[in-house]
Coordinates of C-alpha atoms and ligand atoms in Angstrom, one line a residue:
X265 CA -133.3 -58.1 -26.7
X266 CA -133.4 -54.5 -27.8
X267 CA -135.9 -53.2 -30.3
X268 CA -134.9 -50.9 -33.1
X269 CA -137.5 -48.8 -34.6
X270 CA -137.1 -46.4 -37.6
X271 CA -138.7 -43.1 -38.3
X272 CA -139.4 -42.2 -41.8
X273 CA -136.3 -39.9 -42.2
X274 CA -133.8 -42.6 -43.0
X275 CA -135.1 -46.2 -43.1
X276 CA -132.1 -47.3 -45.3
X277 CA -129.5 -46.3 -42.5
X278 CA -131.9 -48.2 -39.9
X279 CA -131.8 -51.2 -42.0
X280 CA -127.9 -51.1 -42.4
X281 CA -127.7 -51.0 -38.5
X282 CA -130.2 -53.9 -37.9
X283 CA -128.4 -55.9 -40.5
X284 CA -125.1 -55.5 -38.7
X285 CA -126.8 -56.5 -35.3
X286 CA -128.7 -59.4 -37.0
X287 CA -131.9 -58.0 -35.6
X288 CA -135.2 -57.3 -37.4
X289 CA -136.3 -53.7 -37.6
X290 CA -139.3 -53.4 -35.2
X291 CA -142.7 -52.5 -36.6
X292 CA -144.6 -49.2 -36.3
X293 CA -146.9 -47.5 -38.6
X294 CA -146.2 -43.9 -39.3
X295 CA -149.3 -41.9 -40.6
X296 CA -148.9 -38.7 -42.6
X297 CA -152.2 -37.0 -42.7
X298 CA -153.1 -34.6 -45.5
X299 CA -153.0 -31.6 -43.1
X300 CA -149.3 -32.4 -42.3
X301 CA -150.0 -33.9 -38.9
X302 CA -148.3 -37.3 -38.2
X303 CA -149.2 -40.2 -36.0
X304 CA -147.0 -43.1 -34.7
X305 CA -148.4 -46.6 -33.8
X306 CA -146.3 -49.2 -32.4
X307 CA -147.1 -52.5 -33.8
X308 CA -145.5 -54.9 -31.4
X309 CA -144.9 -55.8 -27.9
X310 CA -142.4 -53.5 -26.2
X311 CA -143.2 -54.0 -22.4
X312 CA -140.0 -54.1 -20.4
X313 CA -137.8 -53.8 -23.7
X314 CA -135.0 -51.5 -24.3
X315 CA -136.3 -49.5 -27.5
X316 CA -134.1 -47.5 -29.9
X317 CA -135.4 -45.1 -32.5
X318 CA -133.3 -44.1 -35.3
X319 CA -134.2 -40.8 -36.8
X320 CA -132.0 -37.9 -38.3
X321 CA -133.9 -34.8 -37.8
X322 CA -133.1 -33.7 -41.4
X323 CA -135.3 -31.9 -43.9
X324 CA -138.3 -31.7 -43.3
X325 CA -136.9 -31.1 -39.9
X326 CA -140.2 -30.4 -38.0
X327 CA -142.1 -33.4 -39.4
X328 CA -139.1 -35.8 -38.5
X329 CA -138.8 -34.2 -35.1
X330 CA -142.5 -34.7 -34.2
X331 CA -142.3 -38.4 -35.4
X332 CA -139.4 -38.8 -33.1
X333 CA -141.3 -37.2 -30.1
X334 CA -144.5 -39.4 -31.0
X335 CA -142.5 -42.5 -31.1
X336 CA -141.1 -41.8 -27.6
X337 CA -144.6 -41.2 -26.3
X338 CA -146.1 -44.2 -28.0
X339 CA -143.2 -46.5 -26.6
X340 CA -143.6 -45.1 -23.0
X341 CA -147.3 -45.6 -23.2
X342 CA -146.7 -49.3 -24.1
X343 CA -144.2 -49.5 -21.0
X344 CA -140.9 -49.9 -22.7
X345 CA -138.2 -50.3 -20.2
X346 CA -136.0 -47.5 -21.9
X347 CA -136.5 -45.3 -24.8
X348 CA -133.2 -44.3 -26.5
X349 CA -133.1 -41.8 -29.4
X350 CA -130.4 -42.1 -32.1
X351 CA -130.4 -38.9 -34.0
X352 CA -127.6 -39.1 -36.5
X353 CA -128.0 -35.8 -37.6
X354 CA -129.3 -33.4 -35.1
X355 CA -131.5 -30.6 -36.8
X356 CA -131.4 -27.0 -35.3
X357 CA -127.9 -27.7 -33.7
X358 CA -126.6 -24.8 -35.4
X359 CA -129.2 -22.3 -33.6
X360 CA -127.3 -22.8 -30.4
X361 CA -126.8 -19.1 -29.5
X362 CA -128.5 -15.8 -30.0
X363 CA -126.6 -14.8 -33.2
X364 CA -128.6 -11.5 -33.1
X365 CA -130.6 -10.1 -30.4
X366 CA -134.2 -11.1 -30.4
X367 CA -133.5 -14.7 -31.6
X368 CA -134.7 -17.8 -30.2
X369 CA -132.2 -20.6 -29.2
X370 CA -134.0 -23.4 -31.0
X371 CA -131.7 -26.2 -30.2
X372 CA -132.3 -25.5 -26.5
X373 CA -136.1 -25.8 -27.1
X374 CA -135.6 -29.1 -28.9
X375 CA -133.5 -30.6 -26.1
X376 CA -136.1 -29.6 -23.4
X377 CA -138.7 -31.4 -25.5
X378 CA -136.5 -34.5 -25.8
X379 CA -136.1 -34.5 -21.9
X380 CA -139.8 -33.8 -21.1
X381 CA -141.1 -36.5 -23.5
X382 CA -139.3 -39.2 -21.6
X383 CA -136.2 -40.2 -23.6
X384 CA -133.7 -42.0 -21.4
X385 CA -130.6 -41.1 -23.5
X386 CA -129.9 -39.6 -26.8
X387 CA -127.0 -40.4 -29.2
X388 CA -126.1 -38.1 -32.0
X389 CA -123.0 -37.8 -34.2
X390 CA -120.7 -34.9 -34.6
X391 CA -123.1 -32.2 -33.1
X392 CA -122.4 -28.8 -34.5
X393 CA -120.7 -27.5 -31.1
X394 CA -119.8 -29.8 -28.4
X395 CA -120.8 -27.2 -25.8
X396 CA -124.4 -28.0 -26.5
X397 CA -123.8 -31.3 -24.6
X398 CA -123.9 -29.3 -21.4
X399 CA -127.6 -28.3 -22.3
X400 CA -128.8 -31.9 -21.8
X401 CA -129.8 -33.0 -18.3
X402 CA -130.5 -36.7 -19.5
X403 CA -127.5 -38.9 -20.6
X404 CA -126.2 -37.9 -24.0
X405 CA -123.5 -39.2 -26.2
X406 CA -121.9 -37.3 -29.1
X407 CA -120.3 -40.0 -31.4
X408 CA -117.8 -38.9 -34.1
X409 CA -117.4 -40.1 -37.6
X410 CA -114.3 -38.1 -38.1
X411 CA -112.0 -41.3 -37.9
X412 CA -114.2 -42.9 -40.5
X413 CA -113.8 -40.0 -42.8
X414 CA -110.2 -39.5 -42.3
X415 CA -109.4 -43.2 -43.0
X416 CA -111.6 -42.9 -46.2
X417 CA -109.9 -39.9 -47.5
X418 CA -106.5 -41.5 -46.8
X419 CA -107.4 -44.6 -48.7
X420 CA -108.6 -42.6 -51.7
X421 CA -105.4 -40.5 -51.7
X422 CA -103.2 -43.7 -51.6
X423 CA -105.4 -45.8 -54.1
X424 CA -105.1 -42.7 -56.5
X425 CA -101.3 -42.6 -55.8
X426 CA -101.6 -38.9 -54.9
X427 CA -99.5 -39.3 -51.8
X428 CA -97.4 -42.1 -50.3
X429 CA -97.2 -43.1 -46.6
X430 CA -94.5 -41.2 -44.8
X431 CA -95.0 -38.1 -46.8
X432 CA -98.4 -37.1 -45.8
X433 CA -97.4 -34.2 -43.6
X434 CA -95.5 -32.5 -46.5
X435 CA -98.0 -33.1 -49.2
X436 CA -101.4 -32.5 -47.2
X437 CA -102.8 -29.2 -45.7
X438 CA -105.7 -30.0 -43.5
X439 CA -107.9 -26.8 -43.1
X440 CA -111.0 -25.5 -41.2
X441 CA -113.3 -23.4 -43.2
X442 CA -114.1 -21.2 -40.2
X443 CA -113.0 -20.1 -36.8
X444 CA -115.5 -22.5 -34.9
X445 CA -114.3 -25.8 -36.8
X446 CA -110.7 -25.6 -35.7
X447 CA -111.1 -28.3 -32.9
X448 CA -112.9 -30.5 -35.4
X449 CA -110.1 -30.2 -37.8
X450 CA -107.4 -31.0 -35.2
X451 CA -109.4 -34.2 -34.2
X452 CA -109.5 -35.3 -37.9
X453 CA -105.9 -34.5 -38.5
X454 CA -104.8 -36.4 -35.4
X455 CA -106.5 -39.4 -36.8
X456 CA -105.3 -38.7 -40.5
X457 CA -101.8 -38.3 -39.4
X458 CA -101.6 -40.9 -36.6
X459 CA -99.0 -43.1 -38.5
X460 CA -96.8 -40.3 -39.7
X461 CA -93.7 -39.1 -38.2
X462 CA -93.2 -35.5 -37.1
X463 CA -95.8 -32.7 -36.1
X464 CA -98.3 -31.3 -38.4
X465 CA -99.7 -27.8 -38.5
X466 CA -103.4 -26.8 -39.4
X467 CA -104.7 -24.1 -41.6
X468 CA -107.6 -21.9 -40.8
X469 CA -109.9 -19.6 -42.7
X470 CA -111.7 -16.5 -41.4
X471 CA -115.2 -16.4 -42.4
X472 CA -117.9 -13.8 -42.0
X473 CA -121.6 -14.8 -42.0
X474 CA -124.1 -12.1 -43.4
X475 CA -126.5 -12.6 -40.5
X476 CA -129.3 -10.9 -42.2
X477 CA -129.3 -13.2 -45.4
X478 CA -129.8 -16.8 -44.8
X479 CA -126.9 -19.1 -46.2
X480 CA -124.7 -16.3 -47.1
X481 CA -121.1 -16.0 -45.9
X482 CA -117.9 -14.8 -47.1
X483 CA -114.2 -16.4 -46.6
X484 CA -112.0 -13.5 -45.8
X485 CA -108.5 -15.0 -45.3
X486 CA -106.5 -18.2 -44.8
X487 CA -104.0 -18.6 -42.2
X488 CA -101.5 -21.5 -42.9
X489 CA -99.6 -23.0 -45.8
X490 CA -101.4 -24.5 -48.6
X491 CA -99.2 -23.9 -51.6
X492 CA -98.5 -27.0 -53.8
X493 CA -100.3 -29.2 -51.4
X494 CA -103.5 -31.1 -51.6
X495 CA -106.0 -29.5 -49.2
X496 CA -108.6 -31.3 -47.2
X497 CA -111.4 -29.0 -45.8
X498 CA -113.0 -30.4 -42.7
X499 CA -116.5 -29.4 -41.7
X500 CA -119.6 -30.7 -39.8
X501 CA -122.3 -29.7 -42.2
X502 CA -122.9 -28.6 -45.7
X503 CA -126.1 -26.9 -46.7
X504 CA -125.8 -24.2 -49.3
X505 CA -122.3 -25.1 -50.1
X506 CA -121.1 -21.5 -49.9
X507 CA -118.8 -22.2 -46.9
X508 CA -117.1 -25.0 -48.6
X509 CA -116.9 -23.4 -52.2
X510 CA -115.5 -20.1 -51.0
X511 CA -113.0 -21.9 -48.9
X512 CA -112.0 -24.1 -51.9
X513 CA -111.7 -21.1 -54.1
X514 CA -109.4 -19.4 -51.7
X515 CA -107.1 -22.5 -51.4
X516 CA -106.8 -22.8 -55.0
X517 CA -105.9 -19.1 -55.4
X518 CA -103.3 -19.4 -52.6
X519 CA -101.7 -22.2 -54.7
X520 CA -103.3 -25.5 -53.5
X521 CA -102.8 -28.4 -55.9
X522 CA -106.5 -29.7 -55.4
X523 CA -109.2 -29.5 -52.8
X524 CA -111.0 -32.4 -51.3
X525 CA -113.7 -32.1 -48.4
X526 CA -114.6 -34.1 -45.4
X527 CA -118.0 -33.1 -44.2
X528 CA -120.1 -35.2 -41.9
X529 CA -123.6 -34.2 -42.6
X530 CA -124.9 -33.3 -46.1
X531 CA -128.2 -31.3 -45.2
X532 CA -128.5 -29.8 -48.8
X533 CA -130.5 -26.8 -49.9
X534 CA -132.1 -27.2 -53.4
X535 CA -129.3 -25.3 -55.2
X536 CA -126.4 -26.9 -53.5
X537 CA -126.0 -30.0 -55.7
X538 CA -125.4 -28.0 -58.8
X539 CA -123.0 -25.3 -57.1
X540 CA -121.1 -28.2 -55.9
X541 CA -121.0 -30.0 -59.2
X542 CA -119.7 -26.9 -60.8
X543 CA -117.2 -26.0 -58.1
X544 CA -113.5 -26.9 -58.1
X545 CA -113.9 -29.3 -55.1
X546 CA -112.7 -32.7 -56.4
X547 CA -114.9 -35.0 -54.0
X548 CA -116.7 -34.6 -50.8
X549 CA -116.3 -37.5 -48.2
X550 CA -119.5 -37.7 -46.1
X551 CA -121.7 -40.0 -44.1
X552 CA -125.2 -41.4 -44.4
X553 CA -126.5 -39.5 -41.5
X554 CA -129.0 -37.9 -43.8
X555 CA -130.4 -39.7 -47.0
X556 CA -129.6 -38.2 -50.5
X557 CA -132.7 -37.2 -52.3
X558 CA -131.7 -38.4 -55.8
X559 CA -128.7 -39.8 -57.4
X560 CA -127.4 -36.6 -58.9
X561 CA -126.2 -35.5 -55.6
X562 CA -123.9 -38.5 -55.4
X563 CA -121.7 -37.5 -58.3
X564 CA -119.3 -35.5 -56.1
X565 CA -120.0 -37.4 -52.8
X566 CA -118.5 -40.3 -51.5
X567 CA -120.8 -41.7 -48.6
X568 CA -119.4 -43.6 -45.7
X569 CA -122.0 -45.4 -43.5
X570 CA -122.4 -44.6 -39.9
X571 CA -124.0 -48.0 -39.3
X572 CA -120.9 -49.6 -37.9
X573 CA -120.4 -47.0 -35.2
X574 CA -124.1 -46.9 -34.3
X575 CA -124.4 -50.8 -34.1
X576 CA -121.4 -50.9 -31.9
X577 CA -123.1 -48.4 -29.5
X578 CA -126.4 -50.3 -29.5
X579 CA -124.5 -53.6 -28.7
X580 CA -123.3 -52.2 -25.4
X581 CA -126.7 -50.9 -24.0
X582 CA -128.5 -53.2 -21.7
Ligands
R5P148 C1 -121.0 -23.3 -39.7 O1 -120.7 -23.0 -38.5 C2 -121.0 -24.7 -40.0 O2 -120.0 -25.6 -39.5 C3 -120.9 -24.9 -41.7 O3 -119.7 -24.4 -42.1 C4 -122.2 -24.2 -42.3 O4 -123.3 -24.3 -41.7 C5 -122.1 -24.7 -43.7 O5 -123.2 -24.1 -44.4 P1 -123.3 -23.7 -45.8 O6 -123.0 -24.8 -46.6 O7 -124.7 -23.2 -46.0 O8 -122.3 -22.5 -46.0

């Protein structure tokens, strides 16, 4: 039998997974001290057991990371057979190169920590850049929620009678809001159009980041045809909302009928919910890799659970 533990980042997601697996959530105490230190205490027998810890390393990123590290240490000390981390949202993944001279490469440091502390394997979902996989020297699997999101968007469009099966390629433009997202957009599109006849083309936007100012970017141009089409913008993460909102505005300026988005992780900054609410984006399909902070944020979001794909992976681990 496997044991599944939950960090404090997203117990609801952990419970969704254990419910599908018909397993109890294993017991641990997480203490948050007033000086911001954390402590993890395992409260059940784990000797020779395969143990999973589900913990997205979302905001507060560093606290959630420390919990994850301490879970692994505590389980190792109790002689667990294997310790496997499920990190549905991998914080720091965007800091994967030196964007400017003098910068740290934070994701590299996090990976070194995960390996050194003693994880046997790490799972994540739609890592910012697939190339980061090569930095791991322990087994690592990057799962994808893009098919789940593509199915959900398609169902919404059919239910609302906005498109008909058979004419998706003519009515829909799937677009990446930046150069780095083109492969992700292609994968989403392959699934989205899989029952359609004919070949599809993608559109792409040129985005420029203002490196000196956090969360600032400009959408400079759009390559591809969006006129009179429903546009689906595909991205991995939304934080300030700037990328998505600028992209949506440009699509509408170029004649798009409406804009919907499919974004795997909503790692929202404080101002993002109201910016999104007041933006022309109709709806953002996302996952429960990160919990929403309050119900207001749900107004323009439609959340699809990752629990099915996480449970499926756990089932196959011995
Ligand atoms: C960038 O490369 C990512 O894929 C996202 O487009 C970006 O991080 C989104 O951030 P924001 O919502 O702050 O523009």
